[in-house]
Amino acid sequence: MSKHTTGLMPAELKTQSAQFQDRYKILQKLYDQLGRCRLKADAPRLKRMAIELELRVAKASASPQSYRFHMSVLLRDLLKEKGNFKKIKVAGKPVISSTKMTTGKHIDDTITRNKNYVMQKLADMLIDPKILEKHKYIMSRILPDDYIDNSEYANCERCNTKFKRTEIMLDTLCTYHPQKKIYNKDTKTHVFPCCGESTTSTSFMRLGCKKAEHHVFKNDSYPELRKISDFLKTSLIDGKENVLALDCEMAFTSKGFEMVRLTIVDFFTSKTLFDQIVEPFGEVIDLNTLFSGIHSEDMDKAVPYLDVMDRILTSDLINRNSILIGHGLENDLNVMRIIHQKIIDTAILFSVGRYKISLKNLTFETLSEKIQTGEHDSSQDAIATMNVIKKKIGVSINQVKWDV
Ligand SMILES: [Zn+2]
Ligand SMILES: [Zn+2]
């Protein structure tokens, strides 16, 4: 599938015959099918056609079943008639002429100012807990039956050397590239952007342009994560329904990959409700400044993990009724050690194909905004993720007053 399909979203409807996620997936299929019809249309025009056709089917369908039925007929006929719209019907009605098709995006702003309407839209975007589990979200505190503790050794996240975890603070030599290699189409080689060295280089530099005294590792399984601190269930905390965007910055410590900063932003007011440097359990090895934006002097202001949890797991902030918005939020919730059910993850919702879209690209495609041009910033990332969702559901990103 081409990268152009990202940003392809079903048009707004007051009443939905089908779930947002179903409509979203089928729209991608429809776009692909139109692409195979050899129509004389560029990608943006094909997108508009797909959105318009999908909207017609959604409007004409009374139930998810009829929606799926009409859609399968449309997909079949498109291929059969090779995109000749004069012969194609949507829910029994002729499409007439493809040239008359518009973008189909008519958003009534009295609707999008209504908080209940927006809450409904957000509820439609919640991701099924089974899908969350597939994306490495920890959803329960049950140890797998077949769990064997083989955590004595770890492979270094930076240089891939195998080392004994208990010896992590002993001096050694870790040679690595701080940035991931990227493929250069012209020279057909992989190059490290940090130093320009290529993987085919014969120089010692190919092993890495940076040296450190310790190796580093990451934990991502529940049995490993709980050893440092067990997960807290938000289902035990009652409170008001709210919508929060959150993002963490992480660093390598003697105990793995840990949270060092947490930002929480309110969806309806765009206000930052919490932004704090967090003291990890382990000794800091690498603040990962290039990505975390955290410098060693920032750590003077750090607050211990348990104090942070006391302040955020409350009836006014994160509770069982909160909708949490994030990009690849499993990474954040796993370093926060939180089990939560109501999640909107933009990396799951808007990725097409096997590889997850980066927040940087998603933000650029959706909002035409550049983020992460230098060091990352959890405040900027939380706001960008929230604004992507606002844009996708047709809400102005500057809106702070709502009709209830
Ligand atoms: Zn390098
Ligand atoms: Zn290493």
CSV table of C-alpha atoms and ligand atoms in Angstrom, one decimal:
chain,number,residue,atom,x,y,z
A,1,MET,CA,0.0,0.0,0.0
A,2,SER,CA,1.3,3.5,-0.8
A,3,LYS,CA,2.1,6.0,1.9
A,4,HIS,CA,-0.5,8.3,0.4
A,5,THR,CA,-3.3,6.4,2.2
A,6,THR,CA,-2.3,7.8,5.6
A,7,GLY,CA,-4.5,10.7,6.4
A,8,LEU,CA,-7.4,9.2,4.6
A,9,MET,CA,-10.3,9.5,6.9
A,10,PRO,CA,-14.1,8.8,6.7
A,11,ALA,CA,-16.2,11.9,6.4
A,12,GLU,CA,-18.2,13.1,9.4
A,13,LEU,CA,-21.7,11.8,10.0
A,14,LYS,CA,-24.2,12.7,12.7
A,15,THR,CA,-25.4,9.1,13.1
A,16,GLN,CA,-23.0,6.3,12.3
A,17,SER,CA,-24.2,3.1,10.7
A,18,ALA,CA,-20.8,1.5,11.3
A,19,GLN,CA,-18.0,1.8,13.8
A,20,PHE,CA,-15.3,4.3,13.0
A,21,GLN,CA,-12.6,1.7,12.9
A,22,ASP,CA,-14.6,-0.4,10.3
A,23,ARG,CA,-15.2,2.7,8.2
A,24,TYR,CA,-11.6,3.6,8.4
A,25,LYS,CA,-10.3,0.2,7.3
A,26,ILE,CA,-12.8,-0.2,4.5
A,27,LEU,CA,-12.0,3.3,3.2
A,28,GLN,CA,-8.3,2.3,2.9
A,29,LYS,CA,-9.5,-0.8,0.9
A,30,LEU,CA,-11.7,1.3,-1.3
A,31,TYR,CA,-8.9,3.7,-2.0
A,32,ASP,CA,-6.7,0.8,-3.0
A,33,GLN,CA,-9.4,-0.6,-5.3
A,34,LEU,CA,-9.9,2.8,-7.0
A,35,GLY,CA,-6.1,2.8,-7.5
A,36,ARG,CA,-6.4,-0.5,-9.5
A,37,CYS,CA,-9.2,0.9,-11.7
A,38,ARG,CA,-6.7,3.0,-13.8
A,39,LEU,CA,-8.8,6.1,-13.5
A,40,LYS,CA,-7.2,9.4,-14.7
A,41,ALA,CA,-6.9,10.8,-11.3
A,42,ASP,CA,-4.0,11.7,-9.0
A,43,ALA,CA,-3.7,10.6,-5.4
A,44,PRO,CA,-5.5,13.5,-3.8
A,45,ARG,CA,-8.4,13.1,-6.2
A,46,LEU,CA,-8.6,9.4,-5.6
A,47,LYS,CA,-8.7,10.1,-1.9
A,48,ARG,CA,-11.6,12.5,-2.4
A,49,MET,CA,-13.4,9.9,-4.5
A,50,ALA,CA,-12.9,7.2,-1.9
A,51,ILE,CA,-14.1,9.5,0.9
A,52,GLU,CA,-17.2,10.5,-1.1
A,53,LEU,CA,-18.1,6.9,-2.1
A,54,GLU,CA,-17.6,5.6,1.4
A,55,LEU,CA,-19.8,8.4,2.8
A,56,ARG,CA,-22.6,7.6,0.4
A,57,VAL,CA,-22.5,4.0,1.5
A,58,ALA,CA,-22.4,4.9,5.2
A,59,LYS,CA,-25.4,7.3,4.7
A,60,ALA,CA,-27.4,4.7,2.8
A,61,SER,CA,-26.8,1.9,5.3
A,62,ALA,CA,-29.0,1.3,8.3
A,63,SER,CA,-26.8,-1.1,10.2
A,64,PRO,CA,-23.2,-2.3,10.3
A,65,GLN,CA,-24.3,-5.4,8.4
A,66,SER,CA,-25.9,-3.5,5.6
A,67,TYR,CA,-22.9,-1.2,5.5
A,68,ARG,CA,-20.6,-4.1,5.0
A,69,PHE,CA,-22.9,-5.6,2.4
A,70,HIS,CA,-23.2,-2.5,0.3
A,71,MET,CA,-19.5,-1.9,0.6
A,72,SER,CA,-18.6,-5.4,-0.6
A,73,VAL,CA,-20.9,-4.9,-3.7
A,74,LEU,CA,-19.2,-1.6,-4.4
A,75,LEU,CA,-15.7,-3.0,-4.1
A,76,ARG,CA,-16.7,-5.9,-6.4
A,77,ASP,CA,-18.4,-3.7,-9.0
A,78,LEU,CA,-15.5,-1.2,-9.1
A,79,LEU,CA,-13.2,-3.9,-10.3
A,80,LYS,CA,-15.8,-5.6,-12.6
A,81,GLU,CA,-16.7,-2.3,-14.3
A,82,LYS,CA,-13.1,-1.0,-14.3
A,83,GLY,CA,-14.1,2.2,-12.5
A,84,ASN,CA,-16.8,3.1,-15.1
A,85,PHE,CA,-19.0,5.0,-12.7
A,86,LYS,CA,-22.0,5.1,-15.1
A,87,LYS,CA,-22.5,1.4,-14.4
A,88,ILE,CA,-21.8,1.5,-10.7
A,89,LYS,CA,-24.4,1.8,-8.0
A,90,VAL,CA,-24.1,2.6,-4.3
A,91,ALA,CA,-26.8,0.9,-2.2
A,92,GLY,CA,-28.9,0.5,-5.3
A,93,LYS,CA,-28.6,4.1,-6.5
A,94,PRO,CA,-26.4,5.0,-9.5
A,95,VAL,CA,-23.3,7.0,-8.9
A,96,ILE,CA,-23.9,8.9,-12.2
A,97,SER,CA,-20.6,10.7,-12.8
A,98,SER,CA,-17.4,10.7,-10.9
A,99,THR,CA,-16.7,14.3,-11.9
A,100,LYS,CA,-19.6,15.5,-9.7
A,101,MET,CA,-18.0,14.0,-6.6
A,102,THR,CA,-16.9,16.5,-4.0
A,103,THR,CA,-14.7,16.0,-0.9
A,104,GLY,CA,-17.7,15.2,1.2
A,105,LYS,CA,-16.3,17.0,4.2
A,106,HIS,CA,-19.1,19.2,5.5
A,107,ILE,CA,-18.5,19.7,9.2
A,108,ASP,CA,-21.2,21.7,11.0
A,109,ASP,CA,-19.4,23.6,13.7
A,110,THR,CA,-22.4,23.7,16.0
A,111,ILE,CA,-22.0,20.0,16.2
A,112,THR,CA,-18.2,20.0,16.7
A,113,ARG,CA,-18.6,22.6,19.5
A,114,ASN,CA,-20.8,20.1,21.4
A,115,LYS,CA,-19.0,18.2,24.1
A,116,ASN,CA,-21.3,15.2,24.0
A,117,TYR,CA,-20.8,14.9,20.2
A,118,VAL,CA,-17.0,15.0,20.6
A,119,MET,CA,-17.1,12.5,23.5
A,120,GLN,CA,-19.1,10.1,21.2
A,121,LYS,CA,-16.5,10.5,18.5
A,122,LEU,CA,-13.7,9.8,20.9
A,123,ALA,CA,-15.6,6.7,22.2
A,124,ASP,CA,-15.7,5.4,18.7
A,125,MET,CA,-12.0,5.7,18.4
A,126,LEU,CA,-11.3,3.6,21.6
A,127,ILE,CA,-9.2,0.6,20.8
A,128,ASP,CA,-10.4,-2.9,21.7
A,129,PRO,CA,-8.4,-4.3,24.7
A,130,LYS,CA,-7.5,-7.4,22.7
A,131,ILE,CA,-5.9,-5.2,20.0
A,132,LEU,CA,-4.1,-3.3,22.7
A,133,GLU,CA,-2.6,-6.6,24.1
A,134,LYS,CA,-1.3,-7.4,20.6
A,135,HIS,CA,0.5,-4.1,20.6
A,136,LYS,CA,2.3,-4.9,23.9
A,137,TYR,CA,0.0,-3.1,26.3
A,138,ILE,CA,0.0,-4.8,29.7
A,139,MET,CA,-3.7,-5.5,30.4
A,140,SER,CA,-3.5,-7.7,33.5
A,141,ARG,CA,-1.2,-8.6,36.4
A,142,ILE,CA,-1.2,-12.3,35.7
A,143,LEU,CA,2.2,-14.0,35.2
A,144,PRO,CA,2.2,-16.3,32.2
A,145,ASP,CA,2.2,-20.0,33.2
A,146,ASP,CA,5.2,-20.8,31.1
A,147,TYR,CA,7.2,-17.9,32.4
A,148,ILE,CA,10.9,-18.8,33.0
A,149,ASP,CA,13.1,-16.1,34.5
A,150,ASN,CA,16.1,-15.8,32.1
A,151,SER,CA,16.9,-12.3,32.9
A,152,GLU,CA,20.5,-12.9,34.1
A,153,TYR,CA,21.9,-11.6,30.8
A,154,ALA,CA,20.7,-8.8,28.5
A,155,ASN,CA,21.7,-7.6,25.0
A,156,CYS,CA,22.8,-4.0,24.9
A,157,GLU,CA,20.2,-1.8,23.3
A,158,ARG,CA,23.0,0.3,21.7
A,159,CYS,CA,25.8,-2.1,20.6
A,160,ASN,CA,24.0,-5.5,21.0
A,161,THR,CA,26.8,-7.0,23.2
A,162,LYS,CA,25.5,-9.6,25.6
A,163,PHE,CA,26.3,-8.7,29.3
A,164,LYS,CA,25.4,-9.8,32.8
A,165,ARG,CA,22.7,-7.4,34.2
A,166,THR,CA,24.2,-7.4,37.7
A,167,GLU,CA,27.4,-6.1,36.2
A,168,ILE,CA,25.8,-3.2,34.5
A,169,MET,CA,27.5,-0.5,36.6
A,170,LEU,CA,31.0,-2.0,36.2
A,171,ASP,CA,33.1,-0.1,33.6
A,172,THR,CA,33.2,-1.5,30.2
A,173,LEU,CA,33.2,-0.1,26.6
A,174,CYS,CA,30.0,0.4,24.7
A,175,THR,CA,30.6,1.6,21.1
A,176,TYR,CA,27.5,2.7,19.2
A,177,HIS,CA,25.8,5.1,16.9
A,178,PRO,CA,23.2,7.3,18.7
A,179,GLN,CA,21.0,7.5,15.6
A,180,LYS,CA,19.3,4.6,13.7
A,181,LYS,CA,20.7,3.9,10.3
A,182,ILE,CA,18.7,5.1,7.3
A,183,TYR,CA,18.6,3.8,3.7
A,184,ASN,CA,20.1,6.0,1.0
A,185,LYS,CA,18.4,5.2,-2.3
A,186,ASP,CA,21.1,6.8,-4.4
A,187,THR,CA,24.1,4.9,-3.1
A,188,LYS,CA,22.0,1.8,-2.1
A,189,THR,CA,23.6,1.7,1.3
A,190,HIS,CA,22.6,2.2,4.9
A,191,VAL,CA,24.0,5.3,6.5
A,192,PHE,CA,24.1,6.5,10.2
A,193,PRO,CA,22.9,10.1,10.2
A,194,CYS,CA,24.9,10.8,13.4
A,195,CYS,CA,28.2,10.6,11.7
A,196,GLY,CA,27.6,9.8,8.0
A,197,GLU,CA,29.4,6.4,8.4
A,198,SER,CA,27.9,3.6,6.2
A,199,THR,CA,27.4,0.0,7.2
A,200,THR,CA,29.7,-1.1,4.4
A,201,SER,CA,32.5,1.0,5.7
A,202,THR,CA,35.8,-0.8,6.5
A,203,SER,CA,36.7,1.8,9.1
A,204,PHE,CA,36.4,1.0,12.8
A,205,MET,CA,34.0,3.9,12.9
A,206,ARG,CA,31.3,1.6,11.4
A,207,LEU,CA,31.0,0.1,14.8
A,208,GLY,CA,30.0,3.4,16.3
A,209,CYS,CA,30.9,7.0,16.6
A,210,LYS,CA,30.2,7.3,20.3
A,211,LYS,CA,31.7,5.5,23.3
A,212,ALA,CA,30.3,5.0,26.7
A,213,GLU,CA,31.4,3.2,29.9
A,214,HIS,CA,28.2,1.0,30.3
A,215,HIS,CA,25.9,-1.0,28.2
A,216,VAL,CA,22.1,-0.4,28.4
A,217,PHE,CA,19.0,-2.5,28.2
A,218,LYS,CA,15.2,-2.3,27.9
A,219,ASN,CA,12.5,-4.4,29.5
A,220,ASP,CA,9.1,-4.9,27.9
A,221,SER,CA,7.6,-8.0,29.3
A,222,TYR,CA,5.3,-7.9,32.3
A,223,PRO,CA,7.4,-10.3,34.5
A,224,GLU,CA,10.4,-8.1,33.9
A,225,LEU,CA,8.7,-4.8,34.4
A,226,ARG,CA,7.0,-5.8,37.6
A,227,LYS,CA,10.3,-6.7,39.3
A,228,ILE,CA,11.2,-3.0,39.5
A,229,SER,CA,7.7,-1.9,40.5
A,230,ASP,CA,4.4,-3.6,39.9
A,231,PHE,CA,1.6,-2.2,37.7
A,232,LEU,CA,-1.2,-0.1,39.2
A,233,LYS,CA,-4.7,-0.6,37.9
A,234,THR,CA,-6.7,2.6,37.2
A,235,SER,CA,-9.9,0.5,37.4
A,236,LEU,CA,-9.5,0.9,41.2
A,237,ILE,CA,-9.8,4.6,41.0
A,238,ASP,CA,-13.2,6.2,40.6
A,239,GLY,CA,-13.5,9.7,39.2
A,240,LYS,CA,-14.9,12.0,36.6
A,241,GLU,CA,-14.8,11.3,32.9
A,242,ASN,CA,-12.0,13.3,31.3
A,243,VAL,CA,-9.9,13.1,28.1
A,244,LEU,CA,-6.1,13.4,28.6
A,245,ALA,CA,-3.2,13.3,26.2
A,246,LEU,CA,0.0,12.0,27.7
A,247,ASP,CA,3.6,11.5,26.8
A,248,CYS,CA,6.7,10.3,28.7
A,249,GLU,CA,10.4,10.8,28.1
A,250,MET,CA,12.6,7.9,29.1
A,251,ALA,CA,16.2,7.2,29.9
A,252,PHE,CA,18.5,4.2,30.4
A,253,THR,CA,19.2,3.4,34.0
A,254,SER,CA,20.8,0.5,35.9
A,255,LYS,CA,17.3,-1.0,36.0
A,256,GLY,CA,16.4,-0.7,32.3
A,257,PHE,CA,14.5,2.0,30.4
A,258,GLU,CA,12.7,4.3,32.8
A,259,MET,CA,10.4,7.3,32.9
A,260,VAL,CA,12.2,10.6,33.5
A,261,ARG,CA,9.5,13.1,32.5
A,262,LEU,CA,5.7,12.9,32.2
A,263,THR,CA,3.4,15.4,30.6
A,264,ILE,CA,-0.4,15.3,30.8
A,265,VAL,CA,-2.6,17.7,28.7
A,266,ASP,CA,-6.4,18.2,28.9
A,267,PHE,CA,-8.2,17.6,25.6
A,268,PHE,CA,-11.0,20.1,26.1
A,269,THR,CA,-9.0,23.1,27.5
A,270,SER,CA,-5.6,22.3,25.9
A,271,LYS,CA,-4.1,23.1,29.4
A,272,THR,CA,-1.1,21.2,30.7
A,273,LEU,CA,-2.3,19.6,33.9
A,274,PHE,CA,0.9,17.9,34.8
A,275,ASP,CA,4.5,18.2,33.7
A,276,GLN,CA,7.2,16.9,35.9
A,277,ILE,CA,10.7,15.5,35.8
A,278,VAL,CA,10.6,12.0,37.4
A,279,GLU,CA,13.3,10.3,39.4
A,280,PRO,CA,13.9,6.7,38.2
A,281,PHE,CA,14.4,3.7,40.4
A,282,GLY,CA,17.8,2.9,38.9
A,283,GLU,CA,21.0,4.9,38.6
A,284,VAL,CA,20.9,7.0,35.4
A,285,ILE,CA,23.4,5.7,32.7
A,286,ASP,CA,22.2,7.6,29.6
A,287,LEU,CA,19.6,10.3,29.6
A,288,ASN,CA,19.2,9.8,25.9
A,289,THR,CA,19.2,13.6,25.6
A,290,LEU,CA,19.0,13.6,21.9
A,291,PHE,CA,15.5,11.9,22.1
A,292,SER,CA,14.4,12.7,25.6
A,293,GLY,CA,15.4,16.4,25.7
A,294,ILE,CA,16.4,15.8,29.4
A,295,HIS,CA,19.7,17.2,30.5
A,296,SER,CA,21.6,16.2,33.7
A,297,GLU,CA,20.8,19.5,35.4
A,298,ASP,CA,17.1,18.9,34.9
A,299,MET,CA,17.3,15.9,37.2
A,300,ASP,CA,17.9,18.2,40.2
A,301,LYS,CA,14.1,18.9,40.0
A,302,ALA,CA,13.1,15.2,39.8
A,303,VAL,CA,10.3,13.9,41.9
A,304,PRO,CA,10.3,10.2,43.0
A,305,TYR,CA,8.1,7.8,41.0
A,306,LEU,CA,5.7,7.0,43.8
A,307,ASP,CA,5.0,10.7,44.5
A,308,VAL,CA,4.2,11.2,40.9
A,309,MET,CA,1.8,8.3,40.9
A,310,ASP,CA,0.1,9.7,44.0
A,311,ARG,CA,-0.4,13.0,42.2
A,312,ILE,CA,-1.7,11.6,38.9
A,313,LEU,CA,-3.8,8.6,39.9
A,314,THR,CA,-6.7,10.6,41.4
A,315,SER,CA,-10.4,11.2,40.7
A,316,ASP,CA,-9.5,14.5,38.9
A,317,LEU,CA,-6.7,13.2,36.8
A,318,ILE,CA,-6.1,9.6,35.7
A,319,ASN,CA,-9.0,7.4,36.9
A,320,ARG,CA,-11.0,4.5,35.4
A,321,ASN,CA,-13.2,6.8,33.4
A,322,SER,CA,-10.4,8.7,31.7
A,323,ILE,CA,-9.8,8.4,28.0
A,324,LEU,CA,-6.1,8.5,27.5
A,325,ILE,CA,-4.7,9.6,24.1
A,326,GLY,CA,-1.1,8.9,23.1
A,327,HIS,CA,1.1,7.8,20.2
A,328,GLY,CA,2.5,4.3,20.8
A,329,LEU,CA,1.1,4.8,24.3
A,330,GLU,CA,2.1,1.2,25.4
A,331,ASN,CA,5.7,2.5,25.8
A,332,ASP,CA,4.5,5.3,28.1
A,333,LEU,CA,2.0,3.2,30.2
A,334,ASN,CA,4.7,0.5,30.6
A,335,VAL,CA,7.2,2.8,32.0
A,336,MET,CA,4.5,4.4,34.1
A,337,ARG,CA,3.4,0.9,35.2
A,338,ILE,CA,-0.3,1.6,34.6
A,339,ILE,CA,-3.0,-0.8,33.4
A,340,HIS,CA,-5.8,1.2,31.8
A,341,GLN,CA,-8.7,0.2,29.5
A,342,LYS,CA,-9.9,3.4,27.6
A,343,ILE,CA,-7.2,4.1,25.1
A,344,ILE,CA,-6.9,6.0,21.8
A,345,ASP,CA,-3.5,5.3,20.3
A,346,THR,CA,-2.8,7.3,17.1
A,347,ALA,CA,0.1,4.9,16.2
A,348,ILE,CA,-2.4,2.0,16.0
A,349,LEU,CA,-5.3,4.0,14.5
A,350,PHE,CA,-3.4,5.7,11.7
A,351,SER,CA,-0.7,3.3,10.6
A,352,VAL,CA,-1.2,1.4,7.4
A,353,GLY,CA,0.6,-1.8,6.9
A,354,ARG,CA,3.3,-3.4,9.1
A,355,TYR,CA,5.2,-0.4,10.2
A,356,LYS,CA,3.9,2.1,12.6
A,357,ILE,CA,3.8,5.7,11.4
A,358,SER,CA,6.0,8.1,13.4
A,359,LEU,CA,4.4,10.9,15.4
A,360,LYS,CA,6.6,13.3,13.4
A,361,ASN,CA,5.2,12.1,10.1
A,362,LEU,CA,1.6,11.8,11.3
A,363,THR,CA,1.7,15.4,12.6
A,364,PHE,CA,3.2,16.7,9.4
A,365,GLU,CA,0.6,14.8,7.3
A,366,THR,CA,-2.4,15.8,9.4
A,367,LEU,CA,-1.5,19.3,10.7
A,368,SER,CA,1.3,20.3,8.3
A,369,GLU,CA,3.3,21.0,11.4
A,370,LYS,CA,6.9,20.1,12.0
A,371,ILE,CA,7.8,18.6,15.4
A,372,GLN,CA,10.8,16.8,16.8
A,373,THR,CA,13.2,18.8,14.7
A,374,GLY,CA,15.7,18.7,17.5
A,375,GLU,CA,15.5,17.1,21.0
A,376,HIS,CA,12.1,15.6,21.8
A,377,ASP,CA,9.8,17.3,24.2
A,378,SER,CA,7.0,15.3,25.9
A,379,SER,CA,4.8,18.5,26.1
A,380,GLN,CA,5.1,19.1,22.4
A,381,ASP,CA,4.5,15.5,21.6
A,382,ALA,CA,1.4,15.2,23.9
A,383,ILE,CA,-0.1,18.3,22.3
A,384,ALA,CA,0.7,17.2,18.8
A,385,THR,CA,-1.0,13.8,19.4
A,386,MET,CA,-4.1,15.5,20.9
A,387,ASN,CA,-4.3,17.9,17.9
A,388,VAL,CA,-4.0,15.0,15.4
A,389,ILE,CA,-7.2,13.5,17.0
A,390,LYS,CA,-8.9,16.9,17.1
A,391,LYS,CA,-8.2,17.4,13.4
A,392,LYS,CA,-9.3,13.9,12.5
A,393,ILE,CA,-12.7,14.4,14.2
A,394,GLY,CA,-13.1,17.9,12.8
A,395,VAL,CA,-12.6,19.9,15.9
A,396,SER,CA,-10.6,23.2,15.8
A,397,ILE,CA,-7.3,22.8,17.6
A,398,ASN,CA,-7.8,26.2,19.2
A,399,GLN,CA,-11.2,25.6,20.6
A,400,VAL,CA,-11.4,25.8,24.4
A,401,LYS,CA,-15.1,26.7,25.0
A,402,TRP,CA,-17.7,23.9,24.6
A,403,ASP,CA,-21.5,23.5,24.5
A,404,VAL,CA,-22.6,20.9,27.0
B,1,ZN,ZN,27.3,7.5,14.2
B,2,ZN,ZN,26.6,-1.5,24.6
